[in-house]
Every structure is written in structure tokens, then in C-alpha cells.
Amino acid sequence: MNNPDLLVILQSHNIHDNQKVMKIVEEKTQRYVGEPKNVISEVCTKSLAHALKMLRQKYENASIRFHAIDDHSTEDFTDHLESLVQDLNANGIKASWETLSGRGIHASCLAQYTYGKTHGRDLVYFVQDDYLYYPDALIKMVETYTGFGMISNKPLCMFPFNDPFRYILENTAVKCHLFQGEDRYWKTSIHAACCIMTHHSVLETEWDLFEAFCDHMVDDYMELDTINRLFIERNYILLIPVPSLAL
């Protein structure tokens, strides 16, 4: 790979935390680490910015762009977002942000996907503000995407988090394949959140599923009924790193 082209689009909202207490192996645990959402949002977006700068350092001539769509966060967070955008621009990453015209997860997702469909050229990565990234996460994702391109005649999809809550009986009964990467394995899966990296052409070809996600009521089937049909019905391959590149 010489010059990857990557557009990263962030959804952010630092006020409300809609994550429930989850249950795994008979233990109840907070999905977040006990910190307020505003702390989570700031720390996680800093980690994403750092991963972007690491990618820039390795690929000096790459086209790397970042755009944030903020859903009416507090002023201290939008100040943080403005500083983050300025820092990325100073490091050779074309960065910008805007305030969401509507409110809520549906409007935010639709704005994010629409921006990717309109402005994407090659790889497009949809992210949210509560994923904590390893510094080399984007390097590994972009390089693996290119290196594993031959395993499918369709564009690949990637989700950076090997979610432990997906290891329930009904999911482990689903066959998966393992591919050996440079420093970790990558497994196929049929479960992703809305935060996936894929090729811009997938947005154009499969737009009905992205649009359906933005219309779906918020429940446990939100991804299953929409985005995950890419992998269940439409023969796209979703790759997840083992171990994770983001948490």
C-alpha cells in the first residue's frame, strides 16, 4: 500500500449515556468504565485523533480526512472538538466539524451515512465517540483491508472491536473463518455496530440498509434487521480483529 484514501466520520454527543448494565458470564458489568459520558467522549476522541496522526506519519502522501457531526454537546466538548480539528489540520489531516441539524441517534446516523455517501472516494470509516483506540489501530485496519482484499469479490467491511458480549451461545454456533494477519488474527462475523469501515461503493450499492438503520426503532434488533444483513444475506465479509484494535 502506498497512499491510502480514508474518510473518517464521527458522531458525537457527550451528554446522555444510553448504555445499559450488561450481563456476561453471570456477572453484571457496566459497558462503560464508570466515568461520565463527557469524560468518555473526550478521551475516546483524543485516542481516535492520535490514531489518525499515526496513520499520517506512516503514509505521508495519503489522503486522510476527518469530519465530525456533533449532536448538541456541551460547550466544553465542542471547544474540545474545535481544538482537535485544529490539531489534525496542523498535522496534515483535512478536518472539520458541524452541529447536527436535528437531534438524536436516527438523525445523527443518517447525517453520518449521507456525508460518507456524498464525500467518500475510497475507504469510509463511520465512528462514534465511545470507542477507545490503540495508537496503531487505523494503520492495522487500512493495511489489513488492502492485504485481505483478495478473499472476496466484494468490498470488505471491518469492525475494530471483538465484542465479548457477542460470545453468547446463539452466536458461537455460527461458523466463522480465521485469517492470520501480521500480528493478530481476523475473524469473520455477522454482527457489527453502525461503526464500520468499508468501501464507498458499498454505500451506493446497499444504501437501502443504511437508510433502514436510520429509520429503525432503537432496540436489540436495530443492527440485525438492517446493517447486519450485509453479512447475513448479501454476501459481504465482515472482519473483526482478535485481539481488538478498539474497545
Coordinates of C-alpha atoms in Angstrom, one line a residue:
M1 CA 0.0 0.0 0.0
N2 CA 1.4 3.4 -1.0
N3 CA -1.3 6.1 -0.5
P4 CA -4.5 5.0 1.3
D5 CA -7.5 7.2 0.9
L6 CA -9.6 7.3 4.1
L7 CA -12.5 9.4 5.2
V8 CA -13.4 9.1 8.9
I9 CA -16.8 10.5 10.0
L10 CA -17.5 10.8 13.7
Q11 CA -20.8 11.0 15.6
S12 CA -20.5 12.8 18.9
H13 CA -22.8 13.6 21.8
N14 CA -21.3 14.0 25.3
I15 CA -24.4 14.4 27.4
H16 CA -26.7 11.3 27.5
D17 CA -25.5 7.8 28.2
N18 CA -28.0 5.2 26.9
Q19 CA -25.8 2.2 27.7
K20 CA -27.4 -0.3 30.0
V21 CA -25.8 -2.6 32.5
M22 CA -24.8 -5.6 30.5
K23 CA -24.6 -9.2 31.7
I24 CA -21.8 -11.6 30.7
V25 CA -20.9 -15.0 32.3
E26 CA -23.4 -14.4 35.0
E27 CA -21.8 -11.1 36.1
K28 CA -23.3 -7.7 35.7
T29 CA -20.9 -5.1 34.4
Q30 CA -21.1 -1.5 33.2
R31 CA -20.5 -1.2 29.5
Y32 CA -18.6 2.0 30.2
V33 CA -15.9 2.1 32.8
G34 CA -17.8 4.1 35.4
E35 CA -16.8 7.5 34.1
P36 CA -19.3 10.2 33.0
K37 CA -20.2 10.3 29.3
N38 CA -18.4 13.6 28.8
V39 CA -15.2 12.1 30.0
I40 CA -15.6 9.1 27.8
S41 CA -16.3 11.2 24.7
E42 CA -13.3 13.4 25.2
V43 CA -10.8 10.7 26.0
C44 CA -12.0 8.4 23.2
T45 CA -12.0 11.1 20.5
K46 CA -8.4 12.0 21.6
S47 CA -7.4 8.4 21.0
L48 CA -9.0 8.5 17.6
A49 CA -7.2 11.7 16.7
H50 CA -3.9 10.1 17.8
A51 CA -4.6 7.0 15.7
L52 CA -5.2 9.3 12.7
K53 CA -1.9 11.1 13.2
M54 CA -0.1 7.8 13.5
L55 CA -1.6 6.8 10.1
R56 CA -0.5 10.2 8.7
Q57 CA 3.1 9.7 9.9
K58 CA 3.4 6.3 8.2
Y59 CA 1.7 7.4 5.0
E60 CA 2.8 10.9 4.3
N61 CA 1.2 11.2 0.9
A62 CA -2.1 9.5 1.9
S63 CA -5.5 11.3 1.6
I64 CA -6.8 11.3 5.2
R65 CA -9.9 13.3 6.0
F66 CA -11.9 13.7 9.2
H67 CA -15.4 15.1 9.7
A68 CA -17.3 15.2 13.0
I69 CA -21.1 15.6 13.3
D70 CA -21.9 16.7 16.8
D71 CA -25.4 16.3 18.3
H72 CA -25.7 19.4 20.5
S73 CA -22.9 18.6 23.0
T74 CA -22.0 20.9 25.8
E75 CA -19.8 23.9 25.0
D76 CA -16.7 22.5 26.7
F77 CA -16.9 19.4 24.4
T78 CA -17.4 21.5 21.2
D79 CA -14.4 23.6 22.3
H80 CA -12.5 20.3 22.6
L81 CA -13.8 19.2 19.2
E82 CA -12.6 22.5 17.7
S83 CA -9.1 22.1 19.2
L84 CA -9.0 18.5 18.0
V85 CA -9.9 19.6 14.4
Q86 CA -7.2 22.3 14.5
D87 CA -4.6 19.8 15.7
L88 CA -5.5 17.4 12.9
N89 CA -5.3 20.1 10.3
A90 CA -1.9 21.1 11.7
N91 CA -0.8 17.5 11.2
G92 CA -1.8 17.3 7.6
I93 CA -5.2 15.8 8.0
K94 CA -8.1 17.7 6.4
A95 CA -10.5 18.0 9.3
S96 CA -13.8 19.8 10.0
W97 CA -16.9 19.6 12.2
E98 CA -20.5 20.7 12.2
T99 CA -23.5 20.7 14.6
L100 CA -26.3 18.2 13.7
S101 CA -29.3 20.0 12.3
G102 CA -31.7 17.5 14.0
R103 CA -31.3 15.6 17.3
G104 CA -30.9 12.0 18.3
I105 CA -29.4 8.8 17.1
H106 CA -31.5 8.5 13.9
A107 CA -30.7 12.0 12.7
S108 CA -27.0 11.5 13.6
C109 CA -26.6 8.2 11.8
L110 CA -28.4 9.5 8.7
A111 CA -26.2 12.6 8.6
Q112 CA -23.1 10.4 9.0
Y113 CA -24.0 7.9 6.3
T114 CA -25.2 10.6 3.9
Y115 CA -21.9 12.5 4.4
G116 CA -20.0 9.3 3.6
K117 CA -22.0 8.6 0.6
T118 CA -21.6 12.2 -0.7
H119 CA -17.9 12.8 0.1
G120 CA -16.3 9.3 0.2
R121 CA -13.9 8.3 -2.5
D122 CA -12.3 5.0 -1.3
L123 CA -12.4 3.8 2.3
V124 CA -15.0 5.3 4.6
Y125 CA -15.0 4.7 8.3
F126 CA -18.0 5.5 10.5
V127 CA -17.2 6.0 14.2
Q128 CA -18.8 7.1 17.4
D129 CA -17.4 8.9 20.4
D130 CA -17.2 6.0 22.8
Y131 CA -14.6 3.8 21.2
L132 CA -11.1 3.9 22.7
Y133 CA -8.4 3.2 20.0
Y134 CA -4.9 1.7 20.2
P135 CA -2.4 4.1 18.6
D136 CA -1.8 1.8 15.5
A137 CA -5.5 0.9 15.1
L138 CA -6.1 2.7 11.8
I139 CA -2.8 1.6 10.4
K140 CA -3.7 -2.0 11.1
M141 CA -7.2 -1.7 9.7
V142 CA -6.2 0.1 6.5
E143 CA -3.3 -2.3 5.8
T144 CA -5.3 -5.4 6.5
Y145 CA -8.2 -4.2 4.4
T146 CA -5.8 -3.9 1.4
G147 CA -3.9 -7.1 2.2
F148 CA -7.0 -9.2 2.6
G149 CA -8.8 -7.8 -0.4
M150 CA -8.4 -11.0 -2.4
I151 CA -10.6 -13.1 -0.1
S152 CA -13.8 -11.7 -1.5
N153 CA -15.1 -10.4 -4.9
K154 CA -17.0 -7.7 -2.9
P155 CA -15.5 -4.9 -0.8
L156 CA -14.7 -5.9 2.7
C157 CA -16.2 -4.5 5.9
M158 CA -14.4 -4.1 9.2
F159 CA -15.4 -3.6 12.9
P160 CA -12.5 -2.9 15.3
F161 CA -13.9 -4.3 18.5
N162 CA -14.0 -8.1 19.2
D163 CA -17.1 -7.5 21.5
P164 CA -17.2 -10.1 24.4
F165 CA -20.9 -9.6 24.6
R166 CA -21.2 -11.3 21.2
Y167 CA -19.9 -14.6 22.6
I168 CA -23.2 -16.0 23.5
L169 CA -24.4 -19.4 22.6
E170 CA -26.5 -18.5 19.6
N171 CA -23.6 -16.6 18.1
T172 CA -20.9 -19.1 18.8
A173 CA -22.9 -21.6 16.9
V174 CA -22.4 -19.5 13.7
K175 CA -19.4 -20.7 11.6
C176 CA -16.6 -18.2 11.2
H177 CA -13.3 -18.2 9.4
L178 CA -9.9 -17.0 10.8
F179 CA -7.3 -15.3 8.7
Q180 CA -3.8 -14.8 10.0
G181 CA -2.6 -11.2 9.8
E182 CA 0.8 -9.7 10.5
D183 CA 0.4 -9.5 14.3
R184 CA -3.1 -10.9 15.0
Y185 CA -6.0 -13.0 13.6
W186 CA -9.0 -11.6 11.9
K187 CA -12.3 -13.5 12.2
T188 CA -15.4 -13.3 10.1
S189 CA -18.6 -12.3 11.8
I190 CA -22.2 -11.4 11.0
H191 CA -22.5 -8.8 13.8
A192 CA -21.4 -5.2 13.6
A193 CA -22.5 -1.9 15.1
C194 CA -23.1 1.1 13.0
C195 CA -19.3 1.8 13.3
I196 CA -17.9 0.0 10.3
M197 CA -15.2 0.7 7.8
T198 CA -15.9 -0.2 4.2
H199 CA -15.6 1.0 0.6
H200 CA -17.6 4.0 -0.6
S201 CA -19.2 1.9 -3.3
V202 CA -21.0 -0.2 -0.6
L203 CA -22.9 2.9 0.5
E204 CA -24.1 3.5 -3.1
T205 CA -25.0 -0.2 -3.8
E206 CA -26.5 -1.1 -0.4
W207 CA -28.0 2.3 0.6
D208 CA -31.3 0.8 1.5
L209 CA -29.8 -1.0 4.5
F210 CA -28.1 2.1 5.8
E211 CA -31.3 4.1 5.4
A212 CA -33.3 1.4 7.1
F213 CA -30.9 1.5 10.1
C214 CA -31.7 5.2 10.5
D215 CA -35.4 4.5 10.4
H216 CA -35.4 1.6 12.8
M217 CA -36.6 1.9 16.4
V218 CA -33.8 1.7 18.9
D219 CA -33.9 -1.9 20.2
D220 CA -31.8 -5.1 20.2
Y221 CA -32.6 -5.8 16.6
M222 CA -31.5 -2.4 15.2
E223 CA -28.4 -3.7 13.5
L224 CA -29.7 -7.2 12.9
D225 CA -32.6 -6.0 10.8
T226 CA -30.5 -3.6 8.8
I227 CA -26.7 -3.3 8.6
N228 CA -26.0 -6.9 9.5
R229 CA -28.0 -8.1 6.5
L230 CA -24.9 -7.1 4.5
F231 CA -23.2 -10.2 6.0
I232 CA -26.2 -12.4 6.6
E233 CA -27.9 -12.1 3.2
R234 CA -25.8 -10.1 0.8
N235 CA -22.5 -12.0 1.0
Y236 CA -20.2 -9.2 2.3
I237 CA -17.4 -10.3 4.6
L238 CA -17.1 -8.6 7.9
L239 CA -13.7 -8.9 9.6
I240 CA -13.0 -8.3 13.3
P241 CA -9.5 -8.3 14.8
V242 CA -8.5 -10.7 17.5
P243 CA -7.4 -9.1 19.8
S244 CA -9.4 -5.9 19.4
L245 CA -8.0 -2.6 17.9
A246 CA -10.5 -0.5 19.8
L247 CA -12.5 -1.0 22.9

